[in-house]
Amino acid sequence: MSMPVASRERSSNATSGLQGSAHAFERAKRVVPGGSMRQATWFAPHPPYAARGEGCWIEDLDGRRILDCANNFFSLIHGHAFPPVVEALRAVVGSGTAFGLPTEHETRLAEAIRSRAPRCEQIRFCNSGTEAVMFAVKAARALTGRPAIAKMEGAYHGAYDHLEVSLASDTSNWDGPDGDPAAVPYARGTPPAVVADTVVLPYADPARCAVILEREGARLAAVVLDTLTSKAGMVPPPQGTLDAIRTACRRHGIMLICDEVIGFRLAHAGAHTLFGLEPDLIALGKIIGGGLPVGAVAGPADRMAVFDHTRGTPAVAHGGTFSANPLTMVAGLATLEAFDAAAVDRLGRLGDTLRARINAAFAAAGMPAQVTGLGSLFRLHLTAAPIRDYRSSYPTAQAKRAIAAIHLAMLDRGILMTPNCSGALSTPKGAAEIDLIATALVEETERVLPTA
């Protein structure tokens, strides 16, 4: 697939005239609720359907070529059909795709992760980031004998009930009676006990965070922390918040779980090293599977012993029919071998360039807009006010409509971002792609904002 130039031609919307994708969507609706297997991939009237991908480009069913900044929600660090991954899969697929026995492939990938991230001394693989965080929480409960967990307001950690609490709270319900962030259920029917055992922390208020942790510390098994969660603005937490968490964990024997399902891409040894954190457990996923389903729980051996089944029933039983399957293991190994320290640094510099260029253009034009992020990640916000946390990044109804319009306008120009206008760079991208993304995002934001 040759590298195209993103189209500047404009249609009435980003899915007009897409006959193949429209037909595929109508067909899917007959057998799939909502016509899509993932809520996150849907937007009105329907998304284009992917036919194939190569590098940082996708071709849809209607023959359009699209520059991919979504990368399957940040899981494809080398883009699509990365040759070393394709070759690794070809080499192993004929020998069997899954066994009721271990293989050496799982050991090799675990060794590769530990070699770059010493805190990941031992590892157990699963099949998704949701599973990884869930098993980390179960391990923390077993290690501490406590039921409750704490998480940041607005932070996404997968679909486990406790971790969905206050995922989508809003101005009508986000304050409790004491002024602390309220624990708000996400899925209808969430048991009240789940809400009661989930403590919600304010990401950008270290003093209040410290007070809450001191008050609740005796019943907390773990604090779950993503140091760059997109739902909370895609900004790092203040140093004071990190200090409050460290102090509380040390004083009350609380486990620190770092969710690096996305953040592992930010540093060669993982995001926790950027912030001087020493987590008890680390949840991994996304890029460590090379584009195939994956998750992992990792940590020091004394913590991971909670899963040890060789002496009878373990404190936490952990399994999965397709966990550590050979295809995922070899794809993950090929991916990490190519995402070495030099590749991590290069992608981080490209991200710095992209964010700086976009923000400079917004400032020069006097637009109330900005991009946040770190390393290879970025997210658009339609405000000039500082982004500190979930609340400061929470869009108004008007801003939500404008974000949706910008997302479709970018797709019209042949650039795919996630529906909330966040994105990730992949290693096939270079200066030319940075230019395309920055130019289009600034122009489309400027075009949409006056009418938003």
Coordinates of C-alpha atoms in Angstrom, one line a residue:
M1 CA 0.0 0.0 0.0
S2 CA 1.6 3.3 -1.1
M3 CA 1.5 6.2 1.3
P4 CA -1.3 8.6 0.2
V5 CA -1.8 12.2 1.0
A6 CA -4.9 12.7 3.3
S7 CA -7.7 14.1 1.2
R8 CA -8.8 17.7 1.6
E9 CA -12.0 17.1 -0.4
R10 CA -15.1 17.6 1.8
S11 CA -18.3 15.6 1.6
S12 CA -21.5 16.4 3.6
N13 CA -20.2 14.2 6.3
A14 CA -17.4 11.6 6.9
T15 CA -19.6 8.7 6.0
S16 CA -21.6 10.0 3.0
G17 CA -21.3 8.0 -0.1
L18 CA -19.8 5.0 1.7
Q19 CA -21.9 2.3 0.1
G20 CA -19.8 -0.6 1.2
S21 CA -19.6 0.5 4.8
A22 CA -23.3 1.5 4.9
H23 CA -24.3 -2.0 3.7
A24 CA -22.0 -3.7 6.2
F25 CA -23.5 -1.6 9.0
E26 CA -27.1 -2.5 8.0
R27 CA -26.2 -6.1 7.8
A28 CA -24.5 -6.0 11.2
K29 CA -27.5 -4.4 12.9
R30 CA -29.5 -7.5 12.2
V31 CA -27.2 -9.7 14.3
V32 CA -25.4 -7.3 16.6
P33 CA -27.0 -4.9 19.1
G34 CA -26.2 -1.4 17.9
G35 CA -24.5 -2.8 14.8
S36 CA -21.0 -2.8 16.4
M37 CA -19.2 -5.1 18.7
R38 CA -17.6 -2.1 20.5
Q39 CA -19.4 1.0 21.7
A40 CA -16.1 2.9 21.4
T41 CA -15.9 2.3 17.6
W42 CA -19.4 3.6 16.8
F43 CA -20.3 7.1 15.8
A44 CA -23.3 8.4 13.9
P45 CA -24.5 7.6 11.3
H46 CA -22.1 4.7 11.2
P47 CA -18.3 4.2 11.0
P48 CA -16.4 3.2 7.9
Y49 CA -15.6 -0.5 7.9
A50 CA -11.9 -1.5 7.7
A51 CA -10.8 -3.8 4.9
R52 CA -7.1 -3.9 5.4
G53 CA -4.2 -2.0 6.9
E54 CA -0.5 -1.5 6.3
G55 CA 1.8 0.6 8.5
C56 CA 0.0 3.7 9.6
W57 CA -2.7 3.5 6.9
I58 CA -6.1 1.8 6.7
E59 CA -8.2 1.1 3.6
D60 CA -11.9 0.9 4.2
L61 CA -14.6 -1.1 2.3
D62 CA -15.1 1.8 -0.1
G63 CA -11.5 2.1 -1.0
R64 CA -10.6 5.2 1.0
R65 CA -7.2 5.3 2.5
I66 CA -7.1 6.7 6.1
L67 CA -4.2 7.8 8.2
D68 CA -4.7 5.9 11.5
C69 CA -4.2 7.8 14.7
A70 CA -6.5 5.5 16.7
N71 CA -4.4 2.4 16.2
N72 CA -7.1 0.2 17.6
F73 CA -7.3 2.4 20.7
F74 CA -3.6 2.7 21.1
S75 CA -2.7 -1.0 20.9
L76 CA -0.8 -1.0 17.6
I77 CA 2.6 0.6 18.4
H78 CA 4.0 -0.4 14.9
G79 CA 0.8 0.1 13.0
H80 CA -0.9 -2.5 10.9
A81 CA 0.6 -5.7 9.4
F82 CA 4.0 -5.0 11.0
P83 CA 6.3 -7.4 9.0
P84 CA 8.1 -8.9 12.0
V85 CA 4.8 -9.7 13.6
V86 CA 3.4 -11.1 10.4
E87 CA 6.4 -13.4 10.0
A88 CA 6.3 -14.5 13.6
L89 CA 2.7 -15.5 13.2
R90 CA 3.3 -17.3 10.0
A91 CA 6.1 -19.3 11.6
V92 CA 4.0 -20.5 14.6
V93 CA 0.4 -20.8 13.3
G94 CA 1.0 -24.1 11.6
S95 CA 2.2 -25.6 14.8
G96 CA -1.1 -24.9 16.7
T97 CA -2.9 -21.9 17.9
A98 CA -3.7 -22.9 21.5
F99 CA -2.9 -25.8 23.9
G100 CA -4.0 -27.1 27.2
L101 CA -0.3 -27.0 28.0
P102 CA 2.2 -24.2 28.5
T103 CA 4.7 -23.3 25.7
E104 CA 8.0 -21.6 25.7
H105 CA 6.6 -18.7 23.9
E106 CA 5.0 -17.4 27.1
T107 CA 8.3 -17.6 28.9
R108 CA 10.1 -15.7 26.2
L109 CA 7.6 -12.8 26.2
A110 CA 7.7 -12.7 30.0
E111 CA 11.5 -12.5 30.0
A112 CA 11.4 -9.7 27.4
I113 CA 9.1 -7.7 29.6
R114 CA 11.1 -8.2 32.7
S115 CA 14.4 -7.4 30.9
R116 CA 13.1 -3.9 30.1
A117 CA 10.9 -3.4 33.2
P118 CA 12.6 -4.9 36.3
R119 CA 9.6 -4.1 38.5
C120 CA 7.8 -6.7 36.4
E121 CA 9.8 -9.5 38.0
Q122 CA 7.1 -12.1 37.4
I123 CA 4.2 -12.0 35.0
R124 CA 0.9 -13.8 34.4
F125 CA -0.8 -13.3 31.0
C126 CA -4.5 -13.0 30.3
N127 CA -6.6 -11.8 27.4
S128 CA -7.5 -8.1 28.0
G129 CA -6.6 -5.0 29.9
T130 CA -9.9 -5.4 31.8
E131 CA -8.8 -8.8 33.0
A132 CA -5.3 -7.5 33.9
V133 CA -6.6 -4.8 36.2
M134 CA -9.3 -7.1 37.6
F135 CA -6.8 -9.7 38.6
A136 CA -4.5 -7.1 40.0
V137 CA -7.3 -5.9 42.3
K138 CA -8.2 -9.5 43.3
A139 CA -4.5 -10.0 44.2
A140 CA -4.4 -6.8 46.3
R141 CA -7.5 -7.9 48.2
A142 CA -5.9 -11.3 48.9
L143 CA -2.6 -9.8 50.0
T144 CA -4.2 -7.3 52.3
G145 CA -7.4 -9.0 53.4
R146 CA -9.4 -5.8 52.7
P147 CA -12.4 -5.3 50.4
A148 CA -12.2 -1.7 49.1
I149 CA -10.2 0.0 46.4
A150 CA -9.5 3.6 45.5
K151 CA -9.4 5.1 42.0
M152 CA -9.3 8.5 40.4
E153 CA -12.5 10.3 39.4
G154 CA -13.2 9.7 35.7
A155 CA -10.4 7.2 35.2
Y156 CA -11.1 4.3 32.8
H157 CA -9.6 0.9 33.9
G158 CA -11.8 -1.5 31.9
A159 CA -15.2 -3.1 32.5
Y160 CA -14.7 -4.6 36.0
D161 CA -17.7 -3.2 38.1
H162 CA -15.6 -1.6 40.8
L163 CA -13.4 0.2 38.3
E164 CA -16.3 1.6 36.4
V165 CA -17.5 3.6 39.4
S166 CA -17.4 7.3 38.6
L167 CA -16.2 6.7 35.1
A168 CA -18.9 9.0 33.7
S169 CA -20.1 11.1 36.6
D170 CA -21.2 14.7 35.7
T171 CA -21.9 18.0 37.2
S172 CA -25.3 16.8 38.5
N173 CA -23.8 14.0 40.6
W174 CA -20.0 14.3 41.0
D175 CA -20.0 15.8 44.5
G176 CA -20.8 13.8 47.6
P177 CA -22.4 15.5 50.7
D178 CA -18.9 16.2 52.1
G179 CA -17.6 17.7 48.9
D180 CA -15.5 14.7 48.1
P181 CA -15.9 13.1 44.7
A182 CA -19.0 10.9 44.8
A183 CA -18.9 7.2 44.0
V184 CA -21.4 7.0 41.1
P185 CA -22.3 3.7 39.5
Y186 CA -21.8 3.4 35.7
A187 CA -23.7 0.3 34.5
R188 CA -27.4 0.1 35.4
G189 CA -27.8 -2.5 38.1
T190 CA -24.4 -2.1 39.7
P191 CA -24.7 -3.6 43.2
P192 CA -24.7 -0.9 46.0
A193 CA -21.9 -2.9 47.7
V194 CA -19.7 -2.3 44.7
V195 CA -20.2 1.4 45.0
A196 CA -19.7 1.4 48.7
D197 CA -16.3 -0.4 48.4
T198 CA -15.0 2.0 45.7
V199 CA -13.4 5.2 47.0
V200 CA -13.1 8.0 44.5
L201 CA -10.1 10.3 44.6
P202 CA -9.6 13.8 43.1
Y203 CA -6.8 13.6 40.6
A204 CA -5.6 17.2 41.0
D205 CA -6.3 18.0 44.6
P206 CA -3.4 16.5 46.6
A207 CA -4.7 17.8 50.0
R208 CA -8.1 16.4 49.7
C209 CA -6.7 13.2 48.2
A210 CA -4.5 12.8 51.3
V211 CA -7.5 13.4 53.7
I212 CA -9.6 10.8 51.9
L213 CA -6.8 8.2 51.9
E214 CA -6.1 8.8 55.6
R215 CA -9.8 8.4 56.4
E216 CA -10.4 5.3 54.3
G217 CA -6.9 3.8 54.4
A218 CA -7.6 1.0 56.9
R219 CA -10.2 -0.6 54.6
L220 CA -8.3 -0.1 51.3
A221 CA -6.7 -3.0 49.5
A222 CA -5.3 -0.9 46.7
V223 CA -5.1 2.4 44.9
V224 CA -5.4 2.0 41.2
L225 CA -3.6 4.6 39.2
D226 CA -3.1 5.4 35.6
T227 CA -0.6 8.3 35.4
L228 CA -1.9 9.5 32.0
T229 CA -5.6 8.5 31.8
S230 CA -7.3 10.0 28.8
K231 CA -10.7 10.2 30.5
A232 CA -9.1 12.4 33.2
G233 CA -7.7 14.8 30.6
M234 CA -4.6 12.9 29.5
V235 CA -2.4 14.9 31.8
P236 CA 0.0 13.5 34.5
P237 CA -1.1 13.8 38.1
P238 CA 0.5 16.5 40.3
Q239 CA 3.5 15.6 42.3
G240 CA 1.5 16.3 45.4
T241 CA -1.1 13.6 44.5
L242 CA 1.7 11.1 43.9
D243 CA 3.2 12.0 47.3
A244 CA -0.2 11.6 49.0
I245 CA -0.6 8.1 47.5
R246 CA 2.9 7.0 48.5
T247 CA 2.4 8.2 52.0
A248 CA -0.9 6.5 52.4
C249 CA 0.2 3.3 50.9
R250 CA 3.2 3.1 53.2
R251 CA 1.3 4.2 56.3
H252 CA -1.7 1.9 55.8
G253 CA -0.2 -1.0 53.9
I254 CA -2.2 -0.3 50.8
M255 CA -1.1 -1.9 47.5
L256 CA -0.3 0.5 44.6
I257 CA -1.6 -0.9 41.3
C258 CA -0.3 1.0 38.2
D259 CA -2.6 0.6 35.2
E260 CA -0.1 0.6 32.3
V261 CA -2.4 -1.0 29.8
I262 CA -1.8 2.1 27.6
G263 CA 1.0 3.8 29.6
F264 CA 3.6 1.1 29.1
R265 CA 4.3 2.7 25.7
L266 CA 5.5 5.9 27.4
A267 CA 8.9 4.6 28.6
H268 CA 11.1 1.7 27.8
A269 CA 10.6 0.4 31.3
G270 CA 7.0 1.5 31.7
A271 CA 5.3 4.7 32.8
H272 CA 5.9 4.1 36.5
T273 CA 9.6 4.8 36.0
L274 CA 8.8 8.3 34.7
F275 CA 7.2 9.2 38.0
G276 CA 9.5 7.4 40.4
L277 CA 6.8 4.9 41.4
E278 CA 7.4 1.4 42.7
P279 CA 4.0 -0.2 42.3
D280 CA 3.1 -3.5 44.0
L281 CA 1.4 -4.7 40.9
I282 CA 1.3 -3.5 37.3
A283 CA -1.5 -4.2 34.7
L284 CA -0.3 -4.4 31.1
G285 CA -2.0 -4.9 27.8
K286 CA -2.4 -3.3 24.4
I287 CA 1.1 -3.1 22.8
I288 CA 2.5 -6.2 24.5
G289 CA 0.3 -8.4 22.4
G290 CA 1.4 -7.1 19.0
G291 CA -2.1 -6.5 17.8
L292 CA -3.7 -9.6 19.3
P293 CA -5.8 -9.9 22.4
V294 CA -3.6 -9.7 25.6
G295 CA -3.4 -8.6 29.2
A296 CA -0.9 -9.2 32.0
V297 CA -0.5 -8.8 35.7
A298 CA 3.1 -8.2 36.7
G299 CA 5.1 -7.3 39.8
P300 CA 7.7 -8.3 42.3
A301 CA 7.9 -12.1 43.0
D302 CA 6.6 -11.8 46.6
R303 CA 3.4 -10.0 45.3
M304 CA 2.9 -12.4 42.4
A305 CA 3.2 -15.4 44.7
V306 CA -0.5 -14.9 45.4
F307 CA -1.1 -16.6 42.0
D308 CA 1.2 -19.6 42.7
H309 CA -0.8 -22.8 42.2
T310 CA 2.0 -25.3 42.8
R311 CA 1.3 -25.7 46.5
G312 CA -2.4 -26.3 46.3
T313 CA -5.3 -23.8 45.7
P314 CA -3.7 -20.4 45.4
A315 CA -4.9 -17.3 47.2
V316 CA -6.2 -16.0 43.8
A317 CA -7.0 -18.5 41.1
H318 CA -6.1 -17.2 37.7
G319 CA -6.7 -18.8 34.3
G320 CA -8.1 -18.3 30.9
T321 CA -8.6 -20.7 28.0
F322 CA -6.7 -18.5 25.6
S323 CA -4.3 -16.9 28.0
A324 CA -0.7 -16.9 26.8
N325 CA -1.7 -18.5 23.4
P326 CA 1.3 -18.9 21.0
L327 CA 0.0 -16.4 18.5
T328 CA -0.3 -13.5 21.0
M329 CA 3.0 -14.4 22.6
V330 CA 5.1 -14.4 19.4
A331 CA 3.4 -11.2 18.1
G332 CA 4.1 -9.5 21.4
L333 CA 7.7 -10.5 21.5
A334 CA 8.3 -9.3 17.9
T335 CA 6.6 -6.0 18.8
L336 CA 8.7 -5.3 21.9
E337 CA 11.9 -6.3 20.3
A338 CA 11.3 -3.6 17.7
F339 CA 10.1 -1.1 20.2
D340 CA 13.5 -0.6 21.8
A341 CA 14.7 2.4 23.8
A342 CA 15.6 4.3 20.6
A343 CA 12.1 3.7 19.1
V344 CA 10.5 4.8 22.4
D345 CA 12.5 8.0 22.4
R346 CA 11.9 8.8 18.7
L347 CA 8.2 8.4 19.1
G348 CA 8.2 10.6 22.2
R349 CA 10.0 13.3 20.3
L350 CA 7.5 13.1 17.5
G351 CA 4.7 13.5 20.0
D352 CA 6.4 16.5 21.6
T353 CA 6.7 18.1 18.1
L354 CA 3.1 17.4 17.3
R355 CA 1.6 18.8 20.5
A356 CA 3.9 21.9 20.4
R357 CA 3.0 22.7 16.8
I358 CA -0.7 22.4 17.4
N359 CA -0.7 24.3 20.6
A360 CA 1.4 27.1 19.1
A361 CA -1.0 27.4 16.2
F362 CA -4.0 27.5 18.5
A363 CA -2.4 30.2 20.6
A364 CA -1.4 32.3 17.5
A365 CA -5.0 32.2 16.2
G366 CA -6.5 32.9 19.7
M367 CA -8.5 29.7 19.6
P368 CA -9.8 28.3 22.9
A369 CA -8.3 24.9 22.2
Q370 CA -5.3 22.8 23.2
V371 CA -3.9 19.3 23.0
T372 CA -2.6 17.5 26.1
G373 CA -0.7 14.3 26.3
L374 CA 2.8 12.8 26.8
G375 CA 5.1 10.7 24.7
S376 CA 3.2 9.3 21.7
L377 CA -0.3 10.2 23.0
F378 CA -2.4 13.3 22.5
R379 CA -6.0 14.6 23.1
L380 CA -7.8 17.7 21.9
H381 CA -9.7 19.9 24.4
L382 CA -11.9 22.9 23.3
T383 CA -10.9 25.2 26.1
A384 CA -8.0 27.5 26.9
A385 CA -8.3 26.9 30.6
P386 CA -5.7 24.6 32.2
I387 CA -6.5 20.9 32.0
R388 CA -5.8 19.3 35.4
D389 CA -8.2 16.4 35.8
Y390 CA -11.6 14.9 34.8
R391 CA -13.6 17.9 35.8
S392 CA -11.5 20.5 34.1
S393 CA -11.5 18.3 30.9
Y394 CA -15.2 17.6 31.1
P395 CA -16.8 19.1 27.9
T396 CA -19.9 21.2 27.8
A397 CA -22.8 20.0 25.6
Q398 CA -21.6 22.6 23.0
A399 CA -18.0 21.3 23.2
K400 CA -19.2 17.7 22.8
R401 CA -21.0 18.6 19.6
A402 CA -17.9 20.4 18.4
I403 CA -15.6 17.5 19.2
A404 CA -17.9 15.2 17.3
A405 CA -17.9 17.5 14.3
I406 CA -14.1 17.8 14.4
H407 CA -13.8 14.0 14.6
L408 CA -15.9 13.6 11.4
A409 CA -14.1 16.4 9.7
M410 CA -10.8 14.8 10.3
L411 CA -12.1 11.5 9.0
D412 CA -13.4 13.5 5.9
R413 CA -9.8 14.5 5.4
G414 CA -8.6 10.9 5.7
I415 CA -7.4 11.0 9.3
L416 CA -8.9 8.7 12.0
M417 CA -8.8 9.7 15.6
T418 CA -10.9 8.2 18.4
P419 CA -14.4 9.8 18.8
N420 CA -13.2 12.1 21.6
C421 CA -10.4 13.4 19.4
S422 CA -7.5 11.7 21.0
G423 CA -4.8 9.8 19.2
A424 CA -1.6 7.9 19.4
L425 CA 1.5 7.9 17.1
S426 CA 2.9 4.6 15.7
T427 CA 6.4 4.0 14.6
P428 CA 5.7 4.1 10.9
K429 CA 4.8 7.8 11.2
G430 CA 7.3 10.5 10.6
A431 CA 7.6 14.2 9.9
A432 CA 5.2 14.0 6.9
E433 CA 2.4 12.4 9.0
I434 CA 3.0 14.9 11.8
D435 CA 2.5 17.7 9.3
L436 CA -0.7 16.1 8.0
I437 CA -2.2 15.6 11.5
A438 CA -1.2 19.0 12.8
T439 CA -2.4 21.0 9.8
A440 CA -5.7 19.2 9.5
L441 CA -6.5 19.4 13.3
V442 CA -5.8 23.1 13.5
E443 CA -7.7 23.9 10.4
E444 CA -10.7 21.8 11.3
T445 CA -10.8 23.1 14.8
E446 CA -10.7 26.6 13.5
R447 CA -13.5 25.8 11.1
V448 CA -15.8 24.2 13.6
L449 CA -15.3 26.5 16.6
P450 CA -17.0 29.6 15.3
T451 CA -20.2 27.7 14.7
A452 CA -20.0 25.5 17.8

